[in-house]
Amino acid sequence: MICIDKDATKIDKLLSGEVPIFEPGLDVLLAKNTAAGRLRFTTDLADGVQGADAVFIAVGTPTRRGDGHADLSYVFAAAEELAGLLAQYTVVVTKSTVPVGTNRRIAETIAAAAPQAAFDVASNPEFLREGAAIEDFMRPDRVIVGCESERAQAVLREIYRPLNIRETPVVFTDLESAEMIKYAANAFLATKITFINEIADLCEKTGANVQSVAKGIGLDGRIGGKFLHPGPGYGGSCFPKDTLALVQTAEQHASPMKIVQTVVDVNNARPGQMTHKIIETAGGSVAGKRVAILGVTFKPNTDDMRESPSLVIVPELRDAGAEIVLCDPQGRREGEPQLGPAEWVDEPYAAARGADVLVLLTEWNEFRGLNLQRLFQQMSGAVFVDLRNVYVPEDVREAGFTYASIGRP
Ligand code: UGA
């Protein structure tokens, strides 16, 4: 396996055994496979592509500024560049999340740039989660491959053969269906989260408990219990971008996706509502108060700050006059330049010291088993807002706190 990137800094880091992002377990895997000679890194595309049976395009497809479409410029640049280097039959596999129709355009791009090249394209969308990437890769629920030639199918089947032992379904489809499966899956999961967030809001108004409701509906096999944790809204590099892009594709084809559009709108409003909740729990104002926030990344076990609710909540609290203290096991490097003036501390009890309000924003393991009495003693105030429902309300109140969580009485 040869990994190629234009970013020499990234490749240099990997060559020296350093993982450029935080992903649990990746450093061990990198060391093991590099040492065994199974993994190489280079900035030289020609060298990397030479002799490959399959080339995976795994570049970014961020939201294009202004219109919500996926920016495909990196995908096509990669396709064009590698076209001239295809010396023998190669399967060009798209891992990047790309809108329906893109793989066919990739095939046209390569054919136009290198009319002699022997190749097929395949769409092989990624379903792994940040923070759980290795587990998801090793034990996927399914593998989706869109490709329309038997020869390409055989190559992909061979690549995923190690998963046979677990009887992982490898589903072969046409190109468009594979592309659509990726967007439909992410939009469905984003919808599920947004649905439970709205149910949680209604629970708060009616006296129901969203934890019981999520469990009660999740046990119905048609619904399933996963992705029913209410919170401050979904973030990250995928759901926000992919829901927007799906809405754009739908508009382009005059086939409106009202549900997904509503999910996008509801989720966009959510972090602001969380700010409001924090201020309300603090007695209607945070002006002049010290607010400590536990967790700034969009989810635990990653250093990724993209579309994190903290990017909205922290500046809003500061604008409301709060003095901000931040604590995150991995988020500081990415978060500090984006979150504005704040005091950063290394551990949760230091964050609580002298704080009037404590907010649990990202459910890192480091924040899940805190000694509530000790926290309470450290603080000046007694307000605890738990936006991930990590703690048992009675326990927190018993420790002396005024406590608010999501969708629980
Ligand atoms: C997501 C999908 O889960 C992956 O299957 C997919 O491969 C990936 O996007 C992608 O398209 O690349 P990821 O964004 O890494 O993965 O993380 P998730 O675990 O899905 O969490 C996304 C957001 O939803 C986070 O902000 C998380 O806090 C939130 N969430 C998740 C909830 O609020 N409640 C839940 O029950 C689950």
Short mmCIF file of C-alpha atoms and ligand atoms in Angstrom, two decimals:
data_model
loop_
_atom_site.label_atom_id
_atom_site.label_comp_id
_atom_site.label_asym_id
_atom_site.label_seq_id
_atom_site.Cartn_x
_atom_site.Cartn_y
_atom_site.Cartn_z
CA MET A 1 0.00 0.00 0.00
CA ILE A 2 1.42 3.34 -1.05
CA CYS A 3 -0.08 6.59 0.25
CA ILE A 4 0.44 9.70 -1.82
CA ASP A 5 -0.16 13.34 -0.86
CA LYS A 6 0.90 16.68 -2.32
CA ASP A 7 1.42 18.05 1.19
CA ALA A 8 5.10 17.33 1.86
CA THR A 9 4.78 18.24 5.55
CA LYS A 10 2.14 15.57 6.01
CA ILE A 11 4.19 12.94 4.17
CA ASP A 12 7.35 13.87 6.12
CA LYS A 13 5.47 13.43 9.38
CA LEU A 14 4.14 10.04 8.32
CA LEU A 15 7.60 8.97 7.15
CA SER A 16 8.95 9.78 10.60
CA GLY A 17 6.17 7.72 12.17
CA GLU A 18 3.97 10.62 13.25
CA VAL A 19 0.21 10.66 12.57
CA PRO A 20 -0.85 14.17 11.49
CA ILE A 21 -4.33 13.86 13.09
CA PHE A 22 -5.53 12.39 16.38
CA GLU A 23 -7.21 9.03 15.79
CA PRO A 24 -7.00 6.38 18.53
CA GLY A 25 -4.81 3.42 17.58
CA LEU A 26 -3.61 4.82 14.27
CA ASP A 27 -0.06 5.40 15.52
CA VAL A 28 0.35 1.73 16.45
CA LEU A 29 -1.06 0.56 13.13
CA LEU A 30 1.22 2.95 11.25
CA ALA A 31 4.33 1.75 13.09
CA LYS A 32 3.46 -1.93 12.67
CA ASN A 33 2.72 -1.79 8.96
CA THR A 34 5.58 0.53 8.09
CA ALA A 35 8.00 -1.77 9.90
CA ALA A 36 6.57 -4.79 8.06
CA GLY A 37 7.12 -3.00 4.74
CA ARG A 38 3.42 -3.02 3.90
CA LEU A 39 3.02 0.74 3.99
CA ARG A 40 4.90 3.45 2.10
CA PHE A 41 4.45 7.21 1.79
CA THR A 42 5.44 9.52 -1.02
CA THR A 43 4.69 12.87 -2.64
CA ASP A 44 5.57 11.38 -6.03
CA LEU A 45 2.35 10.39 -7.79
CA ALA A 46 4.12 8.61 -10.67
CA ASP A 47 6.07 6.47 -8.25
CA GLY A 48 2.97 5.71 -6.19
CA VAL A 49 0.69 4.79 -9.08
CA GLN A 50 3.23 2.65 -10.91
CA GLY A 51 2.17 -0.99 -10.97
CA ALA A 52 -0.97 -0.40 -8.88
CA ASP A 53 -4.00 -2.65 -9.47
CA ALA A 54 -6.22 -0.02 -7.91
CA VAL A 55 -5.77 3.66 -7.17
CA PHE A 56 -8.04 5.17 -4.52
CA ILE A 57 -8.92 8.84 -4.79
CA ALA A 58 -9.45 10.01 -1.22
CA VAL A 59 -9.09 13.79 -1.47
CA GLY A 60 -11.40 16.24 0.30
CA THR A 61 -14.74 17.38 -1.11
CA PRO A 62 -15.50 20.37 1.14
CA THR A 63 -18.60 22.51 0.78
CA ARG A 64 -18.06 25.00 -2.05
CA ARG A 65 -18.15 28.53 -0.71
CA GLY A 66 -21.45 30.23 -1.35
CA ASP A 67 -23.70 27.54 -2.76
CA GLY A 68 -23.59 24.36 -0.64
CA HIS A 69 -22.39 22.15 -3.54
CA ALA A 70 -19.53 19.73 -2.94
CA ASP A 71 -16.28 21.21 -4.27
CA LEU A 72 -15.01 18.58 -6.72
CA SER A 73 -11.95 20.43 -7.95
CA TYR A 74 -9.51 18.23 -5.98
CA VAL A 75 -11.18 15.05 -7.24
CA PHE A 76 -10.95 16.03 -10.90
CA ALA A 77 -7.43 17.41 -10.51
CA ALA A 78 -6.36 14.04 -9.06
CA ALA A 79 -8.15 12.09 -11.83
CA GLU A 80 -6.55 14.17 -14.56
CA GLU A 81 -3.10 13.94 -13.06
CA LEU A 82 -3.17 10.22 -12.58
CA ALA A 83 -4.68 9.56 -16.06
CA GLY A 84 -1.35 10.13 -17.78
CA LEU A 85 0.35 7.67 -15.43
CA LEU A 86 -1.84 4.61 -16.01
CA ALA A 87 0.55 2.20 -17.70
CA GLN A 88 -1.49 -1.00 -17.33
CA TYR A 89 -5.09 -1.90 -16.45
CA THR A 90 -6.03 -0.04 -13.28
CA VAL A 91 -9.22 0.41 -11.29
CA VAL A 92 -9.65 4.03 -10.27
CA VAL A 93 -11.67 3.90 -7.07
CA THR A 94 -13.37 6.95 -5.56
CA LYS A 95 -13.35 6.98 -1.75
CA SER A 96 -14.07 10.69 -1.55
CA THR A 97 -17.73 11.51 -0.95
CA VAL A 98 -18.96 12.71 -4.34
CA PRO A 99 -22.43 13.61 -5.63
CA VAL A 100 -24.33 11.27 -7.90
CA GLY A 101 -22.91 11.29 -11.41
CA THR A 102 -19.35 12.19 -10.43
CA ASN A 103 -17.77 8.77 -11.04
CA ARG A 104 -19.06 8.76 -14.59
CA ARG A 105 -17.52 12.21 -15.06
CA ILE A 106 -14.26 10.94 -13.58
CA ALA A 107 -14.26 8.15 -16.19
CA GLU A 108 -14.81 10.74 -18.95
CA THR A 109 -12.06 12.97 -17.56
CA ILE A 110 -9.53 10.12 -17.55
CA ALA A 111 -10.58 8.89 -20.99
CA ALA A 112 -10.22 12.40 -22.42
CA ALA A 113 -6.84 12.99 -20.79
CA ALA A 114 -5.44 9.54 -21.68
CA PRO A 115 -7.39 7.94 -24.56
CA GLN A 116 -5.11 4.84 -24.52
CA ALA A 117 -5.44 4.14 -20.79
CA ALA A 118 -6.91 0.78 -19.78
CA PHE A 119 -9.03 1.44 -16.71
CA ASP A 120 -12.41 1.18 -15.00
CA VAL A 121 -13.84 3.44 -12.35
CA ALA A 122 -15.48 2.27 -9.14
CA SER A 123 -17.30 4.09 -6.38
CA ASN A 124 -16.41 2.77 -2.91
CA PRO A 125 -17.90 5.15 -0.32
CA GLU A 126 -16.47 5.38 3.19
CA PHE A 127 -18.62 4.77 6.26
CA LEU A 128 -16.10 5.03 9.06
CA ARG A 129 -16.54 7.45 11.97
CA GLU A 130 -13.79 9.68 13.25
CA GLY A 131 -12.56 8.45 16.60
CA ALA A 132 -13.70 4.90 15.78
CA ALA A 133 -12.15 4.71 12.33
CA ILE A 134 -10.05 1.59 12.83
CA GLU A 135 -12.88 -0.42 14.39
CA ASP A 136 -15.25 0.68 11.62
CA PHE A 137 -12.69 -0.20 8.96
CA MET A 138 -11.87 -3.63 10.39
CA ARG A 139 -15.48 -4.53 11.21
CA PRO A 140 -17.74 -2.69 8.81
CA ASP A 141 -21.50 -3.41 8.63
CA ARG A 142 -21.12 -3.54 4.88
CA VAL A 143 -18.90 -2.54 1.99
CA ILE A 144 -20.48 -0.80 -0.98
CA VAL A 145 -18.87 -0.99 -4.40
CA GLY A 146 -20.38 0.68 -7.43
CA CYS A 147 -18.76 -0.61 -10.58
CA GLU A 148 -19.89 -1.84 -13.91
CA SER A 149 -17.21 -4.21 -15.16
CA GLU A 150 -16.48 -7.73 -14.00
CA ARG A 151 -12.78 -7.12 -14.19
CA ALA A 152 -13.01 -4.20 -11.78
CA GLN A 153 -15.34 -6.18 -9.52
CA ALA A 154 -12.75 -8.94 -9.28
CA VAL A 155 -10.05 -6.46 -8.20
CA LEU A 156 -12.30 -4.92 -5.50
CA ARG A 157 -13.44 -8.35 -4.33
CA GLU A 158 -9.82 -9.33 -3.85
CA ILE A 159 -9.03 -6.12 -1.92
CA TYR A 160 -11.89 -6.79 0.52
CA ARG A 161 -11.33 -10.56 0.71
CA PRO A 162 -9.92 -10.36 4.29
CA LEU A 163 -13.41 -9.34 5.44
CA ASN A 164 -14.92 -12.63 4.19
CA ILE A 165 -14.08 -14.37 7.42
CA ARG A 166 -16.54 -12.08 9.21
CA GLU A 167 -19.08 -12.55 6.42
CA THR A 168 -19.19 -8.80 5.82
CA PRO A 169 -21.68 -8.14 3.02
CA VAL A 170 -19.91 -6.63 0.01
CA VAL A 171 -22.70 -5.11 -2.07
CA PHE A 172 -22.04 -4.42 -5.73
CA THR A 173 -24.18 -1.77 -7.40
CA ASP A 174 -24.08 0.59 -10.35
CA LEU A 175 -22.05 3.79 -9.94
CA GLU A 176 -24.98 6.11 -9.23
CA SER A 177 -26.49 3.90 -6.53
CA ALA A 178 -23.19 3.61 -4.67
CA GLU A 179 -22.82 7.38 -4.72
CA MET A 180 -26.41 7.83 -3.55
CA ILE A 181 -26.04 5.24 -0.74
CA LYS A 182 -23.35 7.35 0.87
CA TYR A 183 -25.44 10.54 0.89
CA ALA A 184 -28.66 8.75 1.85
CA ALA A 185 -26.93 7.02 4.78
CA ASN A 186 -25.43 10.23 6.17
CA ALA A 187 -28.66 12.19 5.62
CA PHE A 188 -30.67 9.46 7.34
CA LEU A 189 -28.35 9.41 10.36
CA ALA A 190 -28.40 13.22 10.55
CA THR A 191 -32.19 13.04 10.40
CA LYS A 192 -32.30 10.48 13.19
CA ILE A 193 -30.19 12.72 15.45
CA THR A 194 -32.23 15.80 14.61
CA PHE A 195 -35.44 13.91 15.22
CA ILE A 196 -34.39 12.84 18.70
CA ASN A 197 -33.16 16.39 19.42
CA GLU A 198 -36.64 17.74 18.67
CA ILE A 199 -38.28 14.95 20.66
CA ALA A 200 -35.94 15.89 23.53
CA ASP A 201 -37.13 19.49 23.37
CA LEU A 202 -40.72 18.30 23.52
CA CYS A 203 -39.86 15.96 26.42
CA GLU A 204 -38.58 18.97 28.35
CA LYS A 205 -41.89 20.75 27.85
CA THR A 206 -44.06 17.75 28.68
CA GLY A 207 -42.22 16.04 31.52
CA ALA A 208 -41.18 12.96 29.53
CA ASN A 209 -37.60 11.67 29.67
CA VAL A 210 -35.86 11.44 26.29
CA GLN A 211 -33.52 8.69 27.51
CA SER A 212 -36.50 6.44 28.19
CA VAL A 213 -38.14 7.50 24.94
CA ALA A 214 -34.99 6.77 22.90
CA LYS A 215 -34.67 3.37 24.53
CA GLY A 216 -38.36 2.63 24.07
CA ILE A 217 -38.39 3.42 20.38
CA GLY A 218 -34.88 2.08 19.72
CA LEU A 219 -35.85 -1.41 20.83
CA ASP A 220 -38.16 -1.56 17.84
CA GLY A 221 -35.92 -3.32 15.34
CA ARG A 222 -37.31 -1.16 12.54
CA ILE A 223 -36.01 1.95 14.30
CA GLY A 224 -32.83 0.74 16.05
CA GLY A 225 -31.25 2.28 19.14
CA LYS A 226 -28.15 3.82 17.57
CA PHE A 227 -27.81 7.53 16.78
CA LEU A 228 -30.63 8.45 19.13
CA HIS A 229 -28.48 10.40 21.62
CA PRO A 230 -29.76 13.94 21.89
CA GLY A 231 -27.15 16.69 22.09
CA PRO A 232 -26.06 20.12 20.94
CA GLY A 233 -26.55 19.23 17.25
CA TYR A 234 -24.45 17.15 14.87
CA GLY A 235 -21.16 18.59 13.63
CA GLY A 236 -18.04 17.27 11.96
CA SER A 237 -16.70 17.13 8.47
CA CYS A 238 -19.43 14.90 7.06
CA PHE A 239 -23.07 15.32 8.12
CA PRO A 240 -23.18 19.13 7.70
CA LYS A 241 -21.43 19.02 4.33
CA ASP A 242 -23.19 15.95 2.94
CA THR A 243 -26.73 17.00 3.90
CA LEU A 244 -26.14 20.36 2.19
CA ALA A 245 -24.74 18.70 -0.92
CA LEU A 246 -27.68 16.28 -1.09
CA VAL A 247 -30.12 19.17 -0.95
CA GLN A 248 -28.19 20.82 -3.78
CA THR A 249 -28.29 17.67 -5.92
CA ALA A 250 -32.02 17.40 -5.27
CA GLU A 251 -32.58 20.99 -6.34
CA GLN A 252 -30.53 20.47 -9.47
CA HIS A 253 -32.80 17.61 -10.43
CA ALA A 254 -35.98 19.42 -9.39
CA SER A 255 -36.67 16.65 -6.89
CA PRO A 256 -37.00 18.50 -3.59
CA MET A 257 -35.68 16.94 -0.38
CA LYS A 258 -37.77 18.84 2.13
CA ILE A 259 -36.95 16.53 5.02
CA VAL A 260 -33.21 16.92 4.66
CA GLN A 261 -33.52 20.68 4.13
CA THR A 262 -35.47 20.89 7.39
CA VAL A 263 -32.86 18.76 9.17
CA VAL A 264 -30.18 21.21 8.00
CA ASP A 265 -32.21 24.20 9.23
CA VAL A 266 -33.11 22.65 12.59
CA ASN A 267 -29.51 21.58 13.20
CA ASN A 268 -28.13 25.00 12.25
CA ALA A 269 -30.34 26.60 14.88
CA ARG A 270 -29.41 24.12 17.60
CA PRO A 271 -26.07 25.46 18.97
CA GLY A 272 -27.67 28.91 19.42
CA GLN A 273 -30.49 27.29 21.39
CA MET A 274 -27.88 25.60 23.57
CA THR A 275 -26.29 28.98 24.33
CA HIS A 276 -29.73 30.17 25.37
CA LYS A 277 -30.20 27.12 27.57
CA ILE A 278 -26.85 27.74 29.31
CA ILE A 279 -27.72 31.39 29.94
CA GLU A 280 -31.19 30.51 31.22
CA THR A 281 -29.81 27.86 33.60
CA ALA A 282 -27.28 30.41 34.84
CA GLY A 283 -30.20 32.58 35.93
CA GLY A 284 -30.74 34.66 32.80
CA SER A 285 -27.26 36.16 32.37
CA VAL A 286 -23.63 35.10 32.13
CA ALA A 287 -22.30 38.66 32.12
CA GLY A 288 -19.18 38.79 34.26
CA LYS A 289 -19.44 35.08 35.01
CA ARG A 290 -16.72 32.51 34.55
CA VAL A 291 -18.01 29.73 32.26
CA ALA A 292 -15.96 26.55 31.98
CA ILE A 293 -16.53 24.36 28.95
CA LEU A 294 -15.53 20.70 28.92
CA GLY A 295 -14.94 19.54 25.35
CA VAL A 296 -14.68 21.66 22.22
CA THR A 297 -14.20 19.10 19.43
CA PHE A 298 -17.34 18.03 17.53
CA LYS A 299 -17.18 14.59 19.17
CA PRO A 300 -14.81 12.69 21.47
CA ASN A 301 -11.64 10.88 20.34
CA THR A 302 -10.81 13.33 17.61
CA ASP A 303 -9.01 16.67 17.38
CA ASP A 304 -11.38 17.73 14.61
CA MET A 305 -13.12 21.07 15.17
CA ARG A 306 -15.00 21.22 11.88
CA GLU A 307 -18.60 22.40 12.36
CA SER A 308 -18.29 21.82 16.09
CA PRO A 309 -21.15 23.34 18.11
CA SER A 310 -18.45 24.96 20.28
CA LEU A 311 -17.62 27.29 17.37
CA VAL A 312 -21.04 28.89 17.86
CA ILE A 313 -21.60 28.46 21.59
CA VAL A 314 -18.23 29.79 22.84
CA PRO A 315 -18.32 33.13 20.93
CA GLU A 316 -21.99 33.62 21.84
CA LEU A 317 -21.25 33.14 25.55
CA ARG A 318 -18.31 35.53 25.28
CA ASP A 319 -20.52 38.10 23.52
CA ALA A 320 -22.97 37.69 26.40
CA GLY A 321 -20.21 38.83 28.73
CA ALA A 322 -18.84 35.51 29.99
CA GLU A 323 -15.22 34.87 30.79
CA ILE A 324 -14.38 31.57 29.06
CA VAL A 325 -12.32 28.63 30.32
CA LEU A 326 -11.79 25.71 27.93
CA CYS A 327 -10.65 22.15 28.45
CA ASP A 328 -10.34 19.42 25.82
CA PRO A 329 -8.03 16.37 25.76
CA GLN A 330 -7.08 16.93 22.09
CA GLY A 331 -8.89 20.03 20.86
CA ARG A 332 -6.55 22.84 21.86
CA ARG A 333 -4.22 22.85 18.84
CA GLU A 334 -7.10 23.17 16.35
CA GLY A 335 -9.46 24.97 18.70
CA GLU A 336 -7.32 27.76 20.10
CA PRO A 337 -6.98 29.77 16.88
CA GLN A 338 -10.72 29.38 16.14
CA LEU A 339 -12.37 29.92 19.49
CA GLY A 340 -10.99 33.35 20.40
CA PRO A 341 -9.78 34.67 23.73
CA ALA A 342 -10.12 32.04 26.46
CA GLU A 343 -8.13 30.46 29.24
CA TRP A 344 -7.13 26.87 28.40
CA VAL A 345 -6.59 24.31 31.13
CA ASP A 346 -5.45 20.69 30.99
CA GLU A 347 -7.94 18.94 33.19
CA PRO A 348 -11.59 19.28 34.25
CA TYR A 349 -11.06 20.12 37.94
CA ALA A 350 -8.78 22.99 36.92
CA ALA A 351 -11.55 24.16 34.59
CA ALA A 352 -14.06 24.08 37.44
CA ARG A 353 -11.79 26.11 39.75
CA GLY A 354 -13.50 29.44 40.36
CA ALA A 355 -16.12 28.83 37.65
CA ASP A 356 -19.70 30.00 38.03
CA VAL A 357 -21.03 27.74 35.30
CA LEU A 358 -19.77 24.37 34.07
CA VAL A 359 -20.84 23.09 30.63
CA LEU A 360 -20.21 19.55 29.43
CA LEU A 361 -20.18 19.98 25.66
CA THR A 362 -18.27 16.96 24.30
CA GLU A 363 -18.53 13.59 26.04
CA TRP A 364 -14.83 12.66 26.22
CA ASN A 365 -14.17 9.69 28.54
CA GLU A 366 -12.10 12.08 30.66
CA PHE A 367 -15.33 13.92 31.55
CA ARG A 368 -17.64 10.97 32.13
CA GLY A 369 -16.66 9.85 35.59
CA LEU A 370 -15.96 13.11 37.41
CA ASN A 371 -16.20 13.37 41.17
CA LEU A 372 -19.18 15.70 41.45
CA GLN A 373 -18.47 16.75 45.02
CA ARG A 374 -14.92 17.68 44.14
CA LEU A 375 -16.15 19.63 41.11
CA PHE A 376 -18.68 21.46 43.22
CA GLN A 377 -16.08 22.39 45.81
CA GLN A 378 -13.79 23.83 43.12
CA MET A 379 -16.45 26.13 41.72
CA SER A 380 -17.58 29.58 42.75
CA GLY A 381 -21.06 29.03 41.36
CA ALA A 382 -23.21 25.90 41.23
CA VAL A 383 -24.56 25.66 37.66
CA PHE A 384 -23.89 22.52 35.61
CA VAL A 385 -25.23 22.22 32.07
CA ASP A 386 -24.73 18.74 30.63
CA LEU A 387 -25.40 18.90 26.90
CA ARG A 388 -24.69 15.16 26.40
CA ASN A 389 -26.74 13.69 29.26
CA VAL A 390 -23.67 12.02 30.74
CA TYR A 391 -24.71 12.35 34.38
CA VAL A 392 -27.67 11.13 36.42
CA PRO A 393 -29.73 14.24 37.33
CA GLU A 394 -30.31 13.14 40.94
CA ASP A 395 -26.56 12.62 41.54
CA VAL A 396 -25.66 16.06 40.24
CA ARG A 397 -28.39 17.79 42.23
CA GLU A 398 -27.38 15.87 45.33
CA ALA A 399 -23.86 17.25 44.95
CA GLY A 400 -25.39 20.73 45.20
CA PHE A 401 -25.65 21.79 41.58
CA THR A 402 -28.40 23.51 39.65
CA TYR A 403 -28.42 21.03 36.78
CA ALA A 404 -29.79 21.10 33.24
CA SER A 405 -29.43 18.40 30.63
CA ILE A 406 -31.24 17.60 27.38
CA GLY A 407 -34.82 16.36 27.34
CA ARG A 408 -34.90 15.10 30.92
CA PRO A 409 -37.12 16.36 33.70
C1 UGA B 1 -20.18 10.15 10.10
C2 UGA B 1 -20.86 8.79 9.90
O1 UGA B 1 -21.29 8.25 11.15
C3 UGA B 1 -19.92 7.80 9.23
O2 UGA B 1 -20.59 6.58 8.96
C4 UGA B 1 -19.41 8.41 7.92
O3 UGA B 1 -18.45 7.60 7.30
C5 UGA B 1 -18.77 9.74 8.21
O4 UGA B 1 -19.71 10.61 8.85
C6 UGA B 1 -18.33 10.32 6.89
O5 UGA B 1 -19.20 10.62 6.05
O6 UGA B 1 -17.13 10.38 6.63
P1 UGA B 1 -18.47 11.17 11.92
O7 UGA B 1 -18.89 12.49 11.37
O8 UGA B 1 -17.02 10.88 12.04
O9 UGA B 1 -19.11 9.98 11.01
O10 UGA B 1 -19.06 10.99 13.39
P2 UGA B 1 -20.45 10.50 14.01
O11 UGA B 1 -20.14 9.56 15.09
O12 UGA B 1 -21.41 10.06 12.98
O13 UGA B 1 -20.99 11.85 14.69
C7 UGA B 1 -21.41 12.96 13.90
C8 UGA B 1 -22.06 14.01 14.76
O14 UGA B 1 -23.33 13.56 15.24
C9 UGA B 1 -21.27 14.39 16.01
O15 UGA B 1 -21.37 15.78 16.19
C10 UGA B 1 -21.98 13.65 17.14
O16 UGA B 1 -21.84 14.27 18.38
C11 UGA B 1 -23.41 13.70 16.64
N1 UGA B 1 -24.26 12.60 17.19
C12 UGA B 1 -24.04 11.32 16.81
C13 UGA B 1 -25.30 12.92 18.06
O17 UGA B 1 -25.53 14.10 18.40
N2 UGA B 1 -26.10 11.91 18.51
C14 UGA B 1 -25.90 10.60 18.16
O18 UGA B 1 -26.67 9.73 18.60
C15 UGA B 1 -24.84 10.31 17.30
#
